[in-house]
PDB file of C-alpha atoms in Angstrom:
ATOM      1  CA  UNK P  13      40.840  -9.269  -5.399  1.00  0.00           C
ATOM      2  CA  UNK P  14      38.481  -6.547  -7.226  1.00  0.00           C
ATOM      3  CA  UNK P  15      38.338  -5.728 -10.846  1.00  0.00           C
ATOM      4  CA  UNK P  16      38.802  -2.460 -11.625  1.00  0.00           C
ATOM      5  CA  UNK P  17      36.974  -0.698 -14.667  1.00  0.00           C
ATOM      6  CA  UNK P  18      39.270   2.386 -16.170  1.00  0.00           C
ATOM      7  CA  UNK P  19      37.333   4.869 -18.463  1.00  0.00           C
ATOM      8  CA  UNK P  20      37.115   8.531 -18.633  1.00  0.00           C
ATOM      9  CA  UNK P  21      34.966  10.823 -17.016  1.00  0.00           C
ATOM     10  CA  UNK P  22      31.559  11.365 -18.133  1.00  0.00           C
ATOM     11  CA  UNK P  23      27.860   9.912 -18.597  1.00  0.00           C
ATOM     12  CA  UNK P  24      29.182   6.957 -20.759  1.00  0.00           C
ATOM     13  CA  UNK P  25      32.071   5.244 -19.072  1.00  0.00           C
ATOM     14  CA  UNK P  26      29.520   5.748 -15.525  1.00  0.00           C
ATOM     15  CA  UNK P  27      26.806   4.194 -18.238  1.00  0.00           C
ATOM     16  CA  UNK P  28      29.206   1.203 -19.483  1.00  0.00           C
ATOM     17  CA  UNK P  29      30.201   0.213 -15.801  1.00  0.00           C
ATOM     18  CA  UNK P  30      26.842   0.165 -14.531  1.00  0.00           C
ATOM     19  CA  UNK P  31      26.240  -2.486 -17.658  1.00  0.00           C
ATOM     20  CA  UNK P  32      29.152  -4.590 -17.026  1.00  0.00           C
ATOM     21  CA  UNK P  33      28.979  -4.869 -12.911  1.00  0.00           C
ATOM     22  CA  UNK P  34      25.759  -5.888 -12.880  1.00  0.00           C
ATOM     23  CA  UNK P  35      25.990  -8.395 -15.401  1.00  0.00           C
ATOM     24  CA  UNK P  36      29.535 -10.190 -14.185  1.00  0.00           C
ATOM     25  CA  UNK P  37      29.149 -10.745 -10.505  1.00  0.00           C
ATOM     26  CA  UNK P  38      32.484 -10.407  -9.542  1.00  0.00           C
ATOM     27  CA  UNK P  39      34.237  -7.946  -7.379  1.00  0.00           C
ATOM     28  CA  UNK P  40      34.404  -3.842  -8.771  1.00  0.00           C
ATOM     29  CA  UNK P  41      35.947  -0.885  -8.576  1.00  0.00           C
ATOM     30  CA  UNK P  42      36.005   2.091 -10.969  1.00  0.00           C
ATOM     31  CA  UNK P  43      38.441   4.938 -11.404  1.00  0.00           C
ATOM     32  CA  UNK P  44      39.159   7.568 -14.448  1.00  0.00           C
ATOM     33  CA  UNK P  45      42.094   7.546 -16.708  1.00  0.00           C
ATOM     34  CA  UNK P  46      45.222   8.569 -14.782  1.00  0.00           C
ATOM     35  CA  UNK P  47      43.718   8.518 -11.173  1.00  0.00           C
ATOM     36  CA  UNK P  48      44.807   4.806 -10.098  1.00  0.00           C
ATOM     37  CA  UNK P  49      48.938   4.551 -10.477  1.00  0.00           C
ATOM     38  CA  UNK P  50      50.633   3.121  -7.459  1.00  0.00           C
ATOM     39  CA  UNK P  51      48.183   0.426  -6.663  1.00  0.00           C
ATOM     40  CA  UNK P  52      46.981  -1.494  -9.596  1.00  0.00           C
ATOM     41  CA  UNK P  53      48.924  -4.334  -8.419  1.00  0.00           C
ATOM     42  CA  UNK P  54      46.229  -5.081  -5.942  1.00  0.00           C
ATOM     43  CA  UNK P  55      43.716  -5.927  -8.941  1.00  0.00           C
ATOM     44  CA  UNK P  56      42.645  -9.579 -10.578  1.00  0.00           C
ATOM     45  CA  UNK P  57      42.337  -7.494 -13.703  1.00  0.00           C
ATOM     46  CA  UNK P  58      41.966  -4.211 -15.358  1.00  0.00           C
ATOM     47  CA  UNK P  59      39.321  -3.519 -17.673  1.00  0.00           C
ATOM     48  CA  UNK P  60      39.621  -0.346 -20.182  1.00  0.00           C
ATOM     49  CA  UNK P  61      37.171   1.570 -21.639  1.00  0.00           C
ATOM     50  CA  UNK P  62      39.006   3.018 -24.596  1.00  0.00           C
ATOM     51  CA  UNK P  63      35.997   4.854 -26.152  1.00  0.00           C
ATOM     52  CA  UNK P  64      38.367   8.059 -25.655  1.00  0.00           C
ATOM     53  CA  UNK P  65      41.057   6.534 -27.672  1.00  0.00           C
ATOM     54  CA  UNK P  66      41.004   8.010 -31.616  1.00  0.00           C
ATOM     55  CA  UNK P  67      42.692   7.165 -34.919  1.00  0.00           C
ATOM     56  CA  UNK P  68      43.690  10.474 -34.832  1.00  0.00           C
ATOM     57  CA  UNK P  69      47.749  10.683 -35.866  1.00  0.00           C
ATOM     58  CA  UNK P  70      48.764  11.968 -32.168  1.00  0.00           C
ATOM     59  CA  UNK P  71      48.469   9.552 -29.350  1.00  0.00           C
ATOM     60  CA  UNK P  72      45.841  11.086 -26.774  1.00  0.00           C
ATOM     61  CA  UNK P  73      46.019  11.447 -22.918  1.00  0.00           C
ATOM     62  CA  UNK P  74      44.374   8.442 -22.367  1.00  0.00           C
ATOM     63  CA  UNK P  75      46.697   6.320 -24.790  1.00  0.00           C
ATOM     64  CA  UNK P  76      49.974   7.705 -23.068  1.00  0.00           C
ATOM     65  CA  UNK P  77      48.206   6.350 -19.581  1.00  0.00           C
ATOM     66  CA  UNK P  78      47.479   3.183 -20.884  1.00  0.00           C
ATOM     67  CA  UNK P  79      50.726   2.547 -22.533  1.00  0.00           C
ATOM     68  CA  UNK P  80      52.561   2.792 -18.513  1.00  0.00           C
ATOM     69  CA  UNK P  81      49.982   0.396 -16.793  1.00  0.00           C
ATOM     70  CA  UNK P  82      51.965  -2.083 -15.134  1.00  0.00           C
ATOM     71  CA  UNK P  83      49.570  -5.003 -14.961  1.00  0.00           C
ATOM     72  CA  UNK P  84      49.729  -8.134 -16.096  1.00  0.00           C
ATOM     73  CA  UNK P  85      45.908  -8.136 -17.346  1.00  0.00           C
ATOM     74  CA  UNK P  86      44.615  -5.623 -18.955  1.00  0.00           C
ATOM     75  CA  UNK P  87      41.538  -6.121 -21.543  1.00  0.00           C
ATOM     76  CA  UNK P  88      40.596  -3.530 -23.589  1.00  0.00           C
ATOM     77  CA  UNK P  89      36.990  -2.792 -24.615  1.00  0.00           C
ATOM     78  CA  UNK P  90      34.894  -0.575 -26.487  1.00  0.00           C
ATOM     79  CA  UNK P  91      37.792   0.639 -28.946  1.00  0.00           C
ATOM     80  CA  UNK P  92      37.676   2.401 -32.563  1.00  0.00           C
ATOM     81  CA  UNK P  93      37.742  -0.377 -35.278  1.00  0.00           C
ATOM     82  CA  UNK P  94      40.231   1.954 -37.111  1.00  0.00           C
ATOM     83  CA  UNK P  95      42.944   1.953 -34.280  1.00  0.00           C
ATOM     84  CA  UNK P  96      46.541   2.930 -36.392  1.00  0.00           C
ATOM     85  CA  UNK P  97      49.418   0.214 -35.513  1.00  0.00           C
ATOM     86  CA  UNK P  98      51.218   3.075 -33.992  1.00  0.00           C
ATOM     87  CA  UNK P  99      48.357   3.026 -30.713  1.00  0.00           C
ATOM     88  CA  UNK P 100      47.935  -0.893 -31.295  1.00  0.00           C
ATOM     89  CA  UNK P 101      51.238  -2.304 -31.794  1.00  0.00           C
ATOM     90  CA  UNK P 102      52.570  -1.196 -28.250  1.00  0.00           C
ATOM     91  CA  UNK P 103      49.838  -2.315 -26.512  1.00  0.00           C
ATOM     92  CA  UNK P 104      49.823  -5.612 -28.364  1.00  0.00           C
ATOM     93  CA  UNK P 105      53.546  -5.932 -27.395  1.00  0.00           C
ATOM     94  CA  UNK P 106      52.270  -5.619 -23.816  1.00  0.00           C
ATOM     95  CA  UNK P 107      49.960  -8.651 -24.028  1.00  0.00           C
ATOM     96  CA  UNK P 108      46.986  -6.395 -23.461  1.00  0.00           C
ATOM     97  CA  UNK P 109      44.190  -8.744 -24.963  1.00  0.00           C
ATOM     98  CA  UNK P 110      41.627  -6.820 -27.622  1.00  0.00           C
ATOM     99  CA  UNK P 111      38.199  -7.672 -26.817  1.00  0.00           C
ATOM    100  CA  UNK P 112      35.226  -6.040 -28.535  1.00  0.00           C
ATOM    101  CA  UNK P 113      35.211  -2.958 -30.327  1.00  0.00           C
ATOM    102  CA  UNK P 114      33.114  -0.131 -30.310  1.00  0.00           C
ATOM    103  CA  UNK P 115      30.771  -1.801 -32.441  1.00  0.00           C
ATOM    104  CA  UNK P 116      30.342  -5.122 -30.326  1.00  0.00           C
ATOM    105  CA  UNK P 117      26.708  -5.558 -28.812  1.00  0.00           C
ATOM    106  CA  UNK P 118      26.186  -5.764 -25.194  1.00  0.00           C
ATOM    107  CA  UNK P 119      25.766  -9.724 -25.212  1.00  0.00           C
ATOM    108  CA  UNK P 120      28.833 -10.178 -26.952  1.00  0.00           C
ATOM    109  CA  UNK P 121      30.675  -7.771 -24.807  1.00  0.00           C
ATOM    110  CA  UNK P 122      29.365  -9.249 -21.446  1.00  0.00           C
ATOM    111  CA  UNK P 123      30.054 -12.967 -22.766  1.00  0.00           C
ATOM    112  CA  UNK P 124      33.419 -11.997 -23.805  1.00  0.00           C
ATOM    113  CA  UNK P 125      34.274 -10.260 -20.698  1.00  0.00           C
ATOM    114  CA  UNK P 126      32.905 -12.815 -18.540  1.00  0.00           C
ATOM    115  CA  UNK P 127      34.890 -15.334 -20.518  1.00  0.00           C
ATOM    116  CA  UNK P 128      38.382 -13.021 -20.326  1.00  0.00           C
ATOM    117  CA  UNK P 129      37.847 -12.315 -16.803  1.00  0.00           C
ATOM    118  CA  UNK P 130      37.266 -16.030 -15.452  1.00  0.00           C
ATOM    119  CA  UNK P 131      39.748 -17.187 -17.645  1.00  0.00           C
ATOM    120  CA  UNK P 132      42.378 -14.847 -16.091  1.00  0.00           C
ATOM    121  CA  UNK P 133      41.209 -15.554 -12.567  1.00  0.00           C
ATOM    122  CA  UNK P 134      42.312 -19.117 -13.503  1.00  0.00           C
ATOM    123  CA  UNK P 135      45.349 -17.997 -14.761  1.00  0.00           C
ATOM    124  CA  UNK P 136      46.538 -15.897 -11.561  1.00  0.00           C
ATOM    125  CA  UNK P 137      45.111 -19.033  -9.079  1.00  0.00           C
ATOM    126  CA  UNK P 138      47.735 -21.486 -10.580  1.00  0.00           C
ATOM    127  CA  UNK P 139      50.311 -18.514 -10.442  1.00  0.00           C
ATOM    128  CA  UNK P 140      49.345 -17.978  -6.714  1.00  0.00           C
ATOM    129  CA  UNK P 141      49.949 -21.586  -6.584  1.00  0.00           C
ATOM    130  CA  UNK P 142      53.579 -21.960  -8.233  1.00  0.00           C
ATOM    131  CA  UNK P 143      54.091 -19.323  -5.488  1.00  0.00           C
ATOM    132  CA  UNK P 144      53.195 -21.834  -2.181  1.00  0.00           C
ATOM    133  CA  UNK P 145      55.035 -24.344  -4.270  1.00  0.00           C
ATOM    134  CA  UNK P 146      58.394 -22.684  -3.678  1.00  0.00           C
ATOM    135  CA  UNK P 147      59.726 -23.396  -0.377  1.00  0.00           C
ATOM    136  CA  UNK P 148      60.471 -20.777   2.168  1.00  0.00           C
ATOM    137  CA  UNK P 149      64.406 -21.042   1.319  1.00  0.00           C
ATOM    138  CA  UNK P 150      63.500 -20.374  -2.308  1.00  0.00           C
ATOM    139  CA  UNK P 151      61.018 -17.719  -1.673  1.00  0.00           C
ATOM    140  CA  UNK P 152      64.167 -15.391   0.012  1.00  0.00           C
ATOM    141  CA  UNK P 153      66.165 -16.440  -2.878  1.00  0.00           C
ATOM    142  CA  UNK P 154      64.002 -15.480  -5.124  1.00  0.00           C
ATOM    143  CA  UNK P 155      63.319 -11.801  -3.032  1.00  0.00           C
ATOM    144  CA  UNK P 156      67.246 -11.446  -2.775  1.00  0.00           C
ATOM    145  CA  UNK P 157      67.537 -11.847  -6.590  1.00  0.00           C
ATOM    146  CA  UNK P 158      65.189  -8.966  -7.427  1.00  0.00           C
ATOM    147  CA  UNK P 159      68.067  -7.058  -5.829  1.00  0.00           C
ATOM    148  CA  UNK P 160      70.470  -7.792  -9.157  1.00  0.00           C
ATOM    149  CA  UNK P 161      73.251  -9.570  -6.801  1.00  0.00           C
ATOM    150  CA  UNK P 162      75.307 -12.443  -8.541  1.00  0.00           C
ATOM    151  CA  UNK P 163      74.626 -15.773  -6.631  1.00  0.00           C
ATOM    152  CA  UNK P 164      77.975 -15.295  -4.620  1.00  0.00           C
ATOM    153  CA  UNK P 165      76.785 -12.152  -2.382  1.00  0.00           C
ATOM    154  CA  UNK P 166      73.364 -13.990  -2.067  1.00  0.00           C
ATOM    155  CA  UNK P 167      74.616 -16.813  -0.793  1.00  0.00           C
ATOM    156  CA  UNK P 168      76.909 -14.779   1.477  1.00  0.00           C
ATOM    157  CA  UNK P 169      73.391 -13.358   3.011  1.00  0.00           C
ATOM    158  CA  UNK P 170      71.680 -16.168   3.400  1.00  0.00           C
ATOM    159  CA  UNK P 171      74.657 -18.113   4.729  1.00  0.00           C
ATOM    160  CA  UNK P 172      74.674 -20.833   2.171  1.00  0.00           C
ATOM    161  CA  UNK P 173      77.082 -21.655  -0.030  1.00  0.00           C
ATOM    162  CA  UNK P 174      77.018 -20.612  -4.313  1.00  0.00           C
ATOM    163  CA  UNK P 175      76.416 -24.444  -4.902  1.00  0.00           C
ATOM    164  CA  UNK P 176      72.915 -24.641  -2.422  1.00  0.00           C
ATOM    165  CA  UNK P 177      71.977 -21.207  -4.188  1.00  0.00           C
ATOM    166  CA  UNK P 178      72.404 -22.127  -7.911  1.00  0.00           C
ATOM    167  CA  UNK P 179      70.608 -25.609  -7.277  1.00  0.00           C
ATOM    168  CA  UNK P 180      67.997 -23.848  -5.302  1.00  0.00           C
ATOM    169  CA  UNK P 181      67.834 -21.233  -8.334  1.00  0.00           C
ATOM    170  CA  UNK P 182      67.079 -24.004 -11.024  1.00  0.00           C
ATOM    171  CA  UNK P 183      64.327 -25.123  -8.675  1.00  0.00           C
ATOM    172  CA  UNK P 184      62.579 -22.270  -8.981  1.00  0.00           C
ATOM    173  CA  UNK P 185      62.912 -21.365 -12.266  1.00  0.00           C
ATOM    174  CA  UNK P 186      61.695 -25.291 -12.894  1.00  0.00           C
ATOM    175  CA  UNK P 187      58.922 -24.292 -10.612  1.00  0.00           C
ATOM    176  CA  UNK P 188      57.601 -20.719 -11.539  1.00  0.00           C
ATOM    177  CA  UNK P 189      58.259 -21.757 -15.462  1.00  0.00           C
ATOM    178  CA  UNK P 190      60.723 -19.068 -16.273  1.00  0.00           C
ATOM    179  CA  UNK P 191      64.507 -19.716 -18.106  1.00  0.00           C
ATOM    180  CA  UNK P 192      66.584 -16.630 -16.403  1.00  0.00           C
ATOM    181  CA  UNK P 193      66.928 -14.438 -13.685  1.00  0.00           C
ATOM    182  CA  UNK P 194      65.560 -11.154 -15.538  1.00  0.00           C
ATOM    183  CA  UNK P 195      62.186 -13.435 -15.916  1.00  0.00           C
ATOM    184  CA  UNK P 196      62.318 -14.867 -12.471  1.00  0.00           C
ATOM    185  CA  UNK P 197      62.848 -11.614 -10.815  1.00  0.00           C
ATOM    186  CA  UNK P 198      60.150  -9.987 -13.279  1.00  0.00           C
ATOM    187  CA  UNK P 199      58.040 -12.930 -11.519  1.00  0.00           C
ATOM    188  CA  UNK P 200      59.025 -12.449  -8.398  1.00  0.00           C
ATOM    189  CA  UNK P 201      58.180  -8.743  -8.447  1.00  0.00           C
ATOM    190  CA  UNK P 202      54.207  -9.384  -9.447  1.00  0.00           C
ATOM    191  CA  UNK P 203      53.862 -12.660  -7.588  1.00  0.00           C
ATOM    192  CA  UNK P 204      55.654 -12.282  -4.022  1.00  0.00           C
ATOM    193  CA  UNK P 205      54.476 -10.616  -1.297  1.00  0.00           C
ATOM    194  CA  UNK P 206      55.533  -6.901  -1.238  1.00  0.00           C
ATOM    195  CA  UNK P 207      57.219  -6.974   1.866  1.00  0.00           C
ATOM    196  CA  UNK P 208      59.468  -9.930   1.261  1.00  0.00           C
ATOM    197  CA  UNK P 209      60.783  -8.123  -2.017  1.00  0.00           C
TER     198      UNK P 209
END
């Protein structure tokens, strides 16, 4: 899957991507702030060029766009030293990962980011693996549970009974490394295939 490069519009985010995808050979795309929404699901990574954030007291455009990506990798680069806890602390609480600052030199930035990016590649190739892991059976379970339904109307669907369901339910959570259903259906909503869910 691509990378995609968020920045804003203008000489130095088209300046900063031009740097970066020609140093990391990996797969690109870029957009500006607020034009990719519905489909960042179909990215490795997202990489975010917050030289339009500011310390200033009220949160900017850009920060109120970042703060609703739905990702689960997002690495931030280029960003004011100075950040206030009230822009930091909510994207911390995300598990966006702070890389360089607005200050870092290109070497650092590229070894960083080639370092990040890999290392989340790795990450999402052993999550693509828990997910052939799981057996077919498990995979539905695991679809029908996104849906909220106790175990009872589950089973009912998939014409088992509540005991086959709840042992097939502690094999996946054993499996996909989660300890309820809010985190296996969390999971199951980034890892399965759209169609199944």
């Amino acid at each position: 899957m691509p990378i995609l490069f968020l920045s804003d519009s203008g000489l130095h985010g088209d300046l900063l991507y031009s740097l970066v995808s020609e140093q990391l050979h990996f797969s690109w795309e870029k957009s500006e702030f607020g034009r990719q929404k519905h489909c960042l699901k179909n990215y490795d990574a997202i990489i975010v060029d917050c030289f339009a954030l500011s310390a200033k007291s009220t949160p900017s455009a850009e920060f109120n766009f970042l703060k609703n990506i739905e990702h689960p990798r997002v690495l931030l680069i280029n960003f004011p030293l100075d950040l206030p806890s009230h822009i930091t602390k909510p994207l911390e609480q995300r598990k966006f990962q702070f890389l360089c600052d607005n200050r870092a030199g290109q070497k650092d930035l590229i070894s960083k980011l080639g370092f990040a990016i890999q290392n989340s590649r790795v990450q999402n190739d052993s999550e693509s693996r828990s997910r052939f892991l799981l057996t077919k059976r498990e995979q539905e379970i695991l679809a029908q549970l996104t849906t909220g339904e106790p175990n009872s109307i589950i089973a009912s669907r998939l014409h088992l009974s509540e005991h086959t369901v709840k042992n097939h339910m502690y094999n996946i959570f054993r499996k996909i490394g989660v300890k309820n259903r809010l985190q296996a259906s969390n999971w199951a909503k980034l890892h399965l295939q759209v169609e199944r869910i």
